Short mmCIF file of C-alpha atoms in Angstrom, two decimals:
data_model
loop_
_atom_site.label_atom_id
_atom_site.label_comp_id
_atom_site.label_asym_id
_atom_site.label_seq_id
_atom_site.Cartn_x
_atom_site.Cartn_y
_atom_site.Cartn_z
CA MET A 1 0.01 -0.04 -0.02
CA LYS A 2 2.87 2.37 0.85
CA LYS A 3 4.46 1.73 -2.53
CA ASN A 4 1.15 2.24 -4.30
CA ARG A 5 0.70 5.56 -2.52
CA LEU A 6 4.09 6.74 -3.75
CA THR A 7 3.21 5.75 -7.39
CA THR A 8 -0.10 7.63 -6.98
CA TRP A 9 1.77 10.74 -5.70
CA ILE A 10 4.16 10.56 -8.60
CA ILE A 11 1.41 10.35 -11.20
CA GLY A 12 -0.43 13.17 -9.35
CA GLY A 13 2.74 15.32 -9.42
CA MET A 14 3.08 14.72 -13.26
CA ILE A 15 -0.54 15.71 -13.87
CA LEU A 16 -0.28 18.75 -11.64
CA GLY A 17 3.00 19.70 -13.37
CA LEU A 18 1.20 19.53 -16.69
CA MET A 19 -1.58 21.80 -15.52
CA VAL A 20 0.69 24.32 -13.84
CA GLY A 21 3.09 24.30 -16.79
CA TYR A 22 0.23 25.03 -19.25
CA LEU A 23 -0.99 27.87 -17.05
CA CYS A 24 2.48 29.40 -16.80
CA HIS A 25 3.04 29.05 -20.55
CA SER A 26 -0.28 30.75 -21.37
CA GLN A 27 0.44 33.63 -18.91
CA ALA A 28 4.02 34.25 -20.04
CA HIS A 29 4.30 37.33 -22.26
CA ASP A 30 7.04 35.81 -24.48
CA ALA A 31 9.39 32.87 -24.80
CA ALA A 32 12.10 34.62 -22.82
CA GLU A 33 9.76 35.11 -19.85
CA ALA A 34 8.57 31.44 -20.12
CA LYS A 35 12.24 30.34 -19.87
CA VAL A 36 12.75 32.43 -16.74
CA ILE A 37 9.66 30.86 -15.04
CA ALA A 38 10.79 27.42 -16.13
CA GLY A 39 14.16 28.11 -14.59
CA TYR A 40 12.60 28.34 -11.12
CA PHE A 41 10.92 24.92 -11.59
CA SER A 42 14.22 23.58 -12.92
CA VAL A 43 15.92 24.44 -9.58
CA VAL A 44 13.71 21.92 -7.82
CA THR A 45 14.37 19.29 -10.53
CA ASP A 46 18.07 19.83 -10.37
CA ILE A 47 18.09 19.35 -6.61
CA PHE A 48 16.18 16.09 -6.92
CA LEU A 49 18.52 14.85 -9.64
CA ARG A 50 21.54 15.79 -7.56
CA LEU A 51 20.11 13.69 -4.71
CA ILE A 52 19.79 10.81 -7.12
CA LYS A 53 23.30 11.28 -8.56
CA MET A 54 24.83 11.13 -5.12
CA ILE A 55 23.48 7.60 -4.73
CA ILE A 56 24.50 6.09 -8.04
CA ALA A 57 28.28 5.64 -7.73
CA PRO A 58 28.36 3.97 -4.23
CA LEU A 59 25.28 1.91 -5.14
CA VAL A 60 26.90 0.50 -8.31
CA PHE A 61 30.13 -0.20 -6.57
CA ALA A 62 28.61 -1.84 -3.43
CA THR A 63 26.03 -4.03 -5.19
CA LEU A 64 28.50 -5.42 -7.80
CA VAL A 65 31.39 -6.00 -5.35
CA SER A 66 28.95 -7.54 -2.84
CA GLY A 67 27.80 -10.06 -5.43
CA MET A 68 31.27 -10.78 -6.92
CA ALA A 69 32.97 -11.36 -3.61
CA ARG A 70 31.27 -14.75 -3.46
CA SER A 71 31.25 -15.53 -7.17
CA GLU A 72 33.25 -17.84 -9.41
CA PRO A 73 35.74 -15.90 -11.56
CA GLY A 74 34.33 -17.34 -14.84
CA SER A 75 30.76 -16.30 -14.03
CA ILE A 76 31.27 -12.62 -14.95
CA GLY A 77 32.39 -13.49 -18.45
CA ARG A 78 29.50 -15.91 -18.87
CA ILE A 79 26.96 -13.29 -17.66
CA GLY A 80 28.54 -10.66 -19.84
CA LEU A 81 28.22 -12.81 -22.98
CA LYS A 82 24.60 -13.58 -22.22
CA ALA A 83 23.85 -9.92 -21.60
CA MET A 84 25.58 -8.69 -24.82
CA THR A 85 23.67 -11.36 -26.81
CA TRP A 86 20.41 -9.89 -25.54
CA PHE A 87 21.60 -6.33 -26.06
CA LEU A 88 22.57 -6.75 -29.64
CA SER A 89 19.37 -8.63 -30.47
CA ALA A 90 17.23 -5.95 -28.77
CA SER A 91 19.12 -3.16 -30.57
CA VAL A 92 18.48 -4.71 -34.02
CA ILE A 93 14.76 -5.17 -33.26
CA SER A 94 14.45 -1.60 -31.92
CA LEU A 95 16.15 -0.10 -34.98
CA LEU A 96 13.96 -2.12 -37.36
CA ILE A 97 10.79 -1.05 -35.57
CA GLY A 98 11.90 2.59 -35.88
CA MET A 99 12.64 2.17 -39.55
CA LEU A 100 9.38 0.37 -40.30
CA PHE A 101 7.16 2.90 -38.52
CA SER A 102 8.95 5.85 -40.00
CA ASN A 103 8.56 4.44 -43.50
CA TYR A 104 4.86 3.60 -42.98
CA PHE A 105 3.67 6.87 -41.51
CA GLU A 106 6.26 9.20 -43.20
CA PRO A 107 5.85 11.93 -40.58
CA GLY A 108 8.46 14.14 -42.23
CA ARG A 109 6.46 14.55 -45.40
CA SER A 110 3.38 16.13 -43.74
CA LEU A 111 5.29 18.65 -41.51
CA ALA A 112 3.77 22.08 -42.20
CA LEU A 113 6.86 24.03 -41.08
CA PRO A 114 9.55 26.00 -42.90
CA LEU A 115 12.64 23.96 -43.29
CA PRO A 116 15.90 25.26 -41.74
CA ASP A 117 18.67 26.23 -44.22
CA ALA A 118 20.46 22.97 -45.03
CA SER A 119 23.83 24.64 -44.30
CA ALA A 120 22.90 25.49 -40.73
CA THR A 121 24.55 23.55 -37.90
CA THR A 122 23.37 22.38 -34.50
CA LYS A 123 26.71 22.88 -32.75
CA LEU A 124 26.45 19.40 -31.15
CA ALA A 125 29.77 17.94 -29.97
CA THR A 126 29.87 15.02 -32.42
CA GLY A 127 33.69 14.88 -32.17
CA SER A 128 33.33 13.14 -28.78
CA LEU A 129 31.65 10.24 -30.41
CA ASN A 130 34.19 7.79 -31.78
CA PHE A 131 35.11 4.22 -30.92
CA LYS A 132 38.72 5.02 -29.89
CA ASP A 133 37.78 7.62 -27.35
CA PHE A 134 34.88 5.51 -26.08
CA LEU A 135 37.06 2.47 -25.59
CA THR A 136 39.75 4.50 -23.80
CA HIS A 137 37.11 6.23 -21.64
CA VAL A 138 35.84 2.91 -20.31
CA PHE A 139 38.97 2.39 -18.22
CA PRO A 140 39.30 4.78 -15.27
CA ARG A 141 42.44 6.83 -14.52
CA SER A 142 41.33 7.15 -10.98
CA PHE A 143 38.63 5.38 -8.96
CA PHE A 144 37.83 8.60 -7.11
CA GLU A 145 37.55 10.53 -10.44
CA ALA A 146 35.13 7.89 -11.76
CA MET A 147 33.10 8.06 -8.57
CA ALA A 148 33.01 11.85 -8.58
CA GLY A 149 31.83 11.90 -12.22
CA ASN A 150 29.32 9.02 -11.89
CA GLU A 151 31.10 7.24 -14.73
CA ILE A 152 29.16 4.01 -14.52
CA LEU A 153 31.29 1.93 -16.93
CA GLN A 154 34.48 3.01 -15.22
CA ILE A 155 33.08 2.15 -11.79
CA LEU A 156 31.97 -1.21 -13.27
CA VAL A 157 35.59 -1.94 -14.42
CA PHE A 158 37.11 -1.10 -11.03
CA SER A 159 34.45 -3.00 -9.16
CA ILE A 160 35.13 -6.10 -11.23
CA PHE A 161 38.81 -6.00 -10.30
CA PHE A 162 38.06 -5.18 -6.68
CA GLY A 163 35.51 -8.01 -6.44
CA PHE A 164 37.86 -10.56 -8.02
CA ALA A 165 40.64 -9.54 -5.67
CA LEU A 166 38.39 -9.73 -2.62
CA SER A 167 37.01 -13.15 -3.58
CA SER A 168 40.51 -14.57 -3.96
CA LEU A 169 41.71 -13.42 -0.48
CA GLN A 170 41.37 -15.64 2.59
CA GLY A 171 41.07 -14.77 6.23
CA LYS A 172 39.02 -12.73 8.72
CA GLY A 173 40.02 -9.29 7.15
CA PRO A 174 38.41 -9.96 3.77
CA ARG A 175 35.31 -11.47 5.40
CA VAL A 176 34.87 -8.28 7.50
CA LEU A 177 35.30 -6.14 4.35
CA VAL A 178 32.74 -8.21 2.45
CA HIS A 179 30.24 -7.84 5.34
CA ALA A 180 30.90 -4.09 5.44
CA ILE A 181 30.20 -3.80 1.65
CA ASP A 182 27.02 -5.85 2.02
CA GLU A 183 25.85 -3.44 4.72
CA THR A 184 26.86 -0.48 2.48
CA ALA A 185 24.65 -1.81 -0.27
CA ASN A 186 21.73 -2.21 2.04
CA THR A 187 22.28 1.26 3.46
CA MET A 188 22.34 2.76 -0.03
CA LEU A 189 19.04 1.06 -0.86
CA LYS A 190 17.58 2.55 2.31
CA ILE A 191 18.88 6.04 1.28
CA THR A 192 17.19 5.31 -2.05
CA ASP A 193 13.90 4.94 -0.28
CA TYR A 194 14.40 8.28 1.52
CA VAL A 195 15.28 10.14 -1.65
CA MET A 196 12.37 8.67 -3.52
CA ARG A 197 9.97 10.38 -1.06
CA PHE A 198 10.91 13.62 -2.93
CA ALA A 199 10.12 12.07 -6.31
CA PRO A 200 6.59 13.52 -6.67
CA ILE A 201 7.97 17.03 -6.13
CA GLY A 202 10.87 16.44 -8.61
CA VAL A 203 8.48 15.00 -11.20
CA PHE A 204 6.03 17.95 -10.80
CA ALA A 205 8.85 20.48 -11.31
CA ALA A 206 10.31 18.62 -14.33
CA VAL A 207 7.01 18.42 -16.14
CA ALA A 208 6.00 22.01 -15.27
CA ALA A 209 9.36 23.30 -16.58
CA ALA A 210 9.01 21.44 -19.87
CA ILE A 211 5.44 22.56 -20.53
CA THR A 212 6.10 26.12 -19.45
CA VAL A 213 8.73 26.46 -22.25
CA GLN A 214 7.19 24.26 -24.89
CA GLY A 215 3.44 24.61 -24.25
CA LEU A 216 0.94 22.18 -25.61
CA ASP A 217 0.57 23.75 -29.10
CA VAL A 218 3.73 21.98 -30.15
CA LEU A 219 1.95 18.70 -29.74
CA THR A 220 -0.54 19.68 -32.39
CA THR A 221 2.15 20.87 -34.83
CA TYR A 222 4.19 17.69 -34.50
CA GLY A 223 1.15 15.46 -33.85
CA LYS A 224 1.83 12.89 -36.55
CA PHE A 225 5.51 12.67 -35.72
CA LEU A 226 4.96 12.30 -31.99
CA GLY A 227 2.03 9.94 -32.45
CA SER A 228 3.87 7.59 -34.82
CA PHE A 229 6.95 7.63 -32.61
CA PHE A 230 5.06 6.71 -29.44
CA LEU A 231 3.17 4.04 -31.36
CA ALA A 232 6.50 2.55 -32.38
CA LEU A 233 7.59 2.62 -28.72
CA ALA A 234 4.33 0.82 -27.76
CA VAL A 235 4.97 -1.88 -30.30
CA LEU A 236 8.51 -2.26 -28.91
CA TRP A 237 7.07 -2.54 -25.42
CA LEU A 238 4.82 -5.28 -26.62
CA VAL A 239 7.74 -7.16 -28.21
CA LEU A 240 9.94 -6.80 -25.13
CA ILE A 241 7.21 -7.99 -22.82
CA SER A 242 6.32 -10.87 -25.15
CA VAL A 243 9.98 -12.06 -25.28
CA GLY A 244 10.21 -11.53 -21.59
CA PHE A 245 7.11 -13.73 -21.12
CA LEU A 246 8.87 -16.56 -23.03
CA PHE A 247 11.70 -16.65 -20.48
CA LEU A 248 10.04 -15.45 -17.28
CA GLY A 249 6.43 -16.57 -17.77
CA ARG A 250 3.75 -14.71 -15.89
CA ASP A 251 6.45 -13.20 -13.57
CA VAL A 252 7.16 -10.66 -16.31
CA PHE A 253 3.93 -8.87 -15.33
CA ARG A 254 5.01 -8.83 -11.68
CA LEU A 255 8.34 -7.35 -12.86
CA ILE A 256 6.49 -4.60 -14.74
CA GLY A 257 4.38 -3.87 -11.68
CA LEU A 258 7.56 -3.42 -9.63
CA ILE A 259 9.33 -1.17 -12.11
CA LYS A 260 6.39 1.16 -12.79
CA GLU A 261 7.77 3.73 -10.37
CA PRO A 262 11.26 4.04 -11.99
CA MET A 263 9.54 4.06 -15.38
CA ILE A 264 7.31 7.01 -14.39
CA ILE A 265 10.28 8.81 -12.93
CA ALA A 266 12.27 8.23 -16.08
CA PHE A 267 9.39 9.40 -18.22
CA SER A 268 8.68 12.56 -16.27
CA THR A 269 12.25 13.67 -15.73
CA ALA A 270 13.67 12.31 -19.07
CA SER A 271 16.60 11.13 -17.03
CA SER A 272 17.93 7.50 -16.86
CA GLU A 273 20.02 8.49 -13.83
CA ALA A 274 16.90 9.51 -11.91
CA SER A 275 15.42 6.05 -12.20
CA TYR A 276 18.64 4.00 -11.81
CA PRO A 277 18.73 3.51 -8.00
CA LYS A 278 15.05 2.66 -7.78
CA THR A 279 15.44 0.19 -10.70
CA ILE A 280 18.18 -1.69 -8.85
CA GLU A 281 16.06 -1.88 -5.69
CA GLN A 282 12.93 -3.13 -7.56
CA LEU A 283 14.93 -5.75 -9.48
CA GLU A 284 16.38 -7.17 -6.31
CA LYS A 285 12.83 -7.25 -4.85
CA PHE A 286 11.80 -9.19 -7.94
CA GLY A 287 14.48 -11.72 -6.95
CA VAL A 288 17.45 -10.89 -9.12
CA SER A 289 20.80 -11.47 -7.56
CA SER A 290 22.92 -8.40 -6.64
CA LYS A 291 25.75 -9.90 -8.65
CA ILE A 292 23.68 -9.90 -11.87
CA THR A 293 21.87 -6.62 -11.13
CA GLY A 294 25.13 -4.82 -10.30
CA PHE A 295 26.80 -6.02 -13.51
CA VAL A 296 24.07 -6.25 -16.22
CA LEU A 297 22.17 -3.07 -15.38
CA PRO A 298 25.15 -0.62 -15.61
CA LEU A 299 26.19 -2.42 -18.79
CA GLY A 300 22.71 -2.05 -20.17
CA TYR A 301 22.75 1.67 -19.56
CA SER A 302 25.55 1.93 -22.12
CA PHE A 303 24.75 -0.86 -24.60
CA ASN A 304 20.99 -1.52 -24.33
CA LEU A 305 19.14 1.73 -24.92
CA ASP A 306 16.13 0.29 -26.82
CA GLY A 307 14.06 3.55 -26.81
CA SER A 308 17.06 5.53 -28.08
CA MET A 309 17.49 3.03 -30.94
CA VAL A 310 13.88 3.60 -32.10
CA TYR A 311 14.48 7.35 -31.80
CA GLN A 312 17.68 7.40 -33.85
CA ALA A 313 16.17 5.39 -36.75
CA PHE A 314 13.06 7.58 -36.60
CA ALA A 315 14.99 10.85 -36.51
CA VAL A 316 17.31 10.05 -39.49
CA LEU A 317 14.43 8.98 -41.74
CA PHE A 318 12.22 11.90 -40.56
CA ILE A 319 14.91 14.37 -41.64
CA ALA A 320 15.33 12.64 -45.02
CA GLN A 321 11.56 12.81 -45.58
CA ALA A 322 11.29 16.49 -44.51
CA TYR A 323 13.94 17.46 -47.07
CA GLY A 324 12.49 15.19 -49.80
CA ILE A 325 15.53 12.95 -49.92
CA HIS A 326 14.79 9.46 -51.14
CA MET A 327 16.47 6.66 -49.08
CA SER A 328 16.48 3.24 -50.71
CA ILE A 329 16.13 0.12 -48.52
CA SER A 330 19.73 -0.68 -48.98
CA HIS A 331 20.69 2.83 -47.80
CA GLN A 332 18.35 2.45 -44.79
CA ILE A 333 19.84 -0.87 -43.81
CA THR A 334 23.34 0.69 -44.02
CA ILE A 335 22.20 3.50 -41.78
CA LEU A 336 20.89 1.03 -39.24
CA LEU A 337 24.19 -0.78 -39.19
CA VAL A 338 26.07 2.49 -38.67
CA LEU A 339 23.67 3.48 -35.83
CA MET A 340 24.17 0.09 -34.32
CA VAL A 341 27.90 0.72 -33.95
CA SER A 342 27.84 4.49 -33.27
CA SER A 343 25.26 4.26 -30.53
CA LYS A 344 27.51 2.01 -28.41
CA GLY A 345 29.76 5.05 -27.74
CA MET A 346 26.87 7.13 -26.22
CA ALA A 347 27.88 6.57 -22.61
CA GLY A 348 28.92 9.91 -20.94
CA VAL A 349 28.03 12.02 -23.98
CA SER A 350 25.67 15.00 -23.34
CA ARG A 351 22.38 14.76 -25.30
CA ALA A 352 23.57 11.40 -26.48
CA SER A 353 20.89 10.36 -28.90
CA LEU A 354 20.93 13.73 -30.67
CA VAL A 355 24.71 13.59 -30.92
CA VAL A 356 24.62 10.15 -32.49
CA VAL A 357 22.06 11.30 -35.08
CA ALA A 358 24.10 14.46 -35.77
CA ALA A 359 27.22 12.37 -36.32
CA VAL A 360 25.55 9.92 -38.65
CA LEU A 361 23.65 12.45 -40.90
CA PRO A 362 26.70 13.79 -42.85
CA MET A 363 27.78 10.28 -43.67
CA PHE A 364 24.72 9.87 -45.81
CA ASN A 365 24.60 13.47 -47.24
CA LEU A 366 21.67 14.39 -44.98
CA PRO A 367 21.49 17.97 -43.63
CA GLU A 368 22.41 18.28 -39.94
CA ALA A 369 20.10 21.26 -39.87
CA GLY A 370 17.20 18.83 -39.93
CA LEU A 371 17.81 18.24 -36.19
CA LEU A 372 16.58 21.80 -35.56
CA LEU A 373 13.14 20.55 -36.56
CA ILE A 374 13.32 17.88 -33.80
CA MET A 375 14.90 19.83 -31.01
CA GLY A 376 11.63 21.69 -30.35
CA VAL A 377 9.96 18.47 -29.28
CA ASP A 378 13.00 16.54 -28.17
CA GLN A 379 11.97 16.78 -24.45
CA PHE A 380 8.81 14.85 -25.14
CA LEU A 381 10.67 12.27 -27.32
CA ASP A 382 13.31 11.93 -24.60
CA MET A 383 10.62 11.18 -22.02
CA GLY A 384 9.36 8.27 -24.07
CA ARG A 385 12.69 6.81 -24.97
CA THR A 386 14.08 7.05 -21.49
CA ALA A 387 11.11 5.17 -19.99
CA THR A 388 11.56 2.56 -22.73
CA ASN A 389 15.21 2.18 -21.83
CA VAL A 390 14.24 1.42 -18.22
CA LEU A 391 11.77 -1.25 -19.35
CA GLY A 392 14.29 -2.80 -21.74
CA ASN A 393 17.10 -2.97 -19.25
CA SER A 394 14.89 -4.33 -16.47
CA ILE A 395 13.62 -7.18 -18.64
CA ALA A 396 17.16 -7.86 -19.93
CA THR A 397 18.54 -8.11 -16.40
CA ALA A 398 15.75 -10.41 -15.25
CA VAL A 399 16.12 -12.65 -18.35
CA VAL A 400 19.97 -12.89 -17.86
CA ALA A 401 19.26 -13.82 -14.23
CA LYS A 402 16.89 -16.53 -15.43
CA TRP A 403 19.47 -17.86 -17.85
CA GLU A 404 22.14 -17.86 -15.22
CA GLY A 405 20.05 -19.71 -12.72
CA VAL A 406 22.21 -19.05 -9.65
CA GLU A 407 20.83 -22.22 -7.99
CA ASN A 408 23.64 -22.29 -5.49
CA GLU A 409 22.45 -19.19 -3.69
CA SER A 410 19.41 -18.57 -1.45
CA GLN A 411 15.91 -18.89 -2.74
CA VAL A 412 13.89 -16.13 -4.37
CA ILE A 413 12.05 -13.60 -2.31
CA PRO A 414 8.36 -14.51 -2.57
CA MET A 415 5.96 -11.84 -3.70
CA GLU A 416 4.18 -11.39 -0.40
CA SER A 417 7.45 -10.99 1.52
CA ALA A 418 9.02 -8.39 -0.84
CA ALA A 419 7.95 -5.61 1.47
CA HIS A 420 10.46 -6.95 4.05
CA ALA A 421 13.31 -7.25 1.56
CA GLU A 422 15.10 -4.20 3.01
CA HIS A 423 15.82 -6.26 6.21
CA LEU A 424 17.61 -9.02 4.29
CA PRO A 425 21.27 -9.07 3.20
CA VAL A 426 21.66 -7.98 -0.37
CA LEU A 427 23.12 -11.31 -1.45
CA ALA A 428 20.07 -13.19 -0.28
CA LYS A 429 18.09 -11.76 -3.24
CA VAL A 430 18.82 -14.05 -6.18
CA ALA A 431 17.71 -14.84 -9.68
CA ASN A 432 14.32 -16.27 -10.30
CA GLY A 433 15.70 -19.65 -11.50
#
């Protein structure tokens, strides 16, 4: 009941933010004044996101090391291979859905707006998106620098080394350290509960700020584009849940019930970071081992952005349609392959999905200026793709846990006792085998 009340408050905050934002937008004299008003709302959102960010680094480190300290060395490689198999398959499906819906509805051809000059630029930092820099960036120069910057992949790399070293040591000292890390993970989950009590306020402010600047008129202007994009996301949701059902059975619906809060938070704030701590907590309540959650989920946030895949395919073809540039099927397939590779370097890049699209457009002689058409509604697009990313990563983590089995650990937390999960050691929450 307590969890249901929080969900209700979050939804209520989103609806209230919509109403207040619309009122502020309609009362503002011009766009500059609307931005000033939205800035006051953004202060509240920034505070909430800062509270979330302070949790992420210690939570990733503690949950992964806690699980690895009692794991076999070969298990991480096995889990990683299973996770990447799922990620690559999901990425291909997501890109294909984006391509199919964009071709079918052709939202770019019916856009009644003047086109930006094809020579205009968006000034997005596409230079930071290349495989060499991404690969180098994965490995931390300093553990403390990675922690301070919330660099999830870098923290993941250090945690793997730390966990392996801890599991190989014998004696009372390492056992005490493992126990301390277990308790740190439990404490971080408790802090997550405290921070989430501010979620309705953060959600209200985020939605109010977005609507104050954009208004609701933009939804009419871009109606076909937004409608076809969200329909594509809905189909992707159906595919992900259906595949999840094949592996998890009816438990996939219990999983969706558990992750509805982080999905709503992700949707309303358009921030994956905002939903990350709560997603970890809910996956462990579902019964996924901390070892698997701590490894697969951070990996998924860099390699399994299903909603972003749909968006990128949609955006590229939308721009081609808007400028009347014909793209053959072979060209489109090539674009999908390039997006597949380019998107894997998105971690740590500001406005990542837009940057990926901006980097890919010149490769196929498409005007980067077309992104200016999308930027006006990107906040709404970002809300949908971020919530989809949470769904995709949650199902992926649960399925990998099912594949892995983890029969040698404790039994799954039953549904009726999930409310007491916070009193159990982190490592007692294991995969639903």
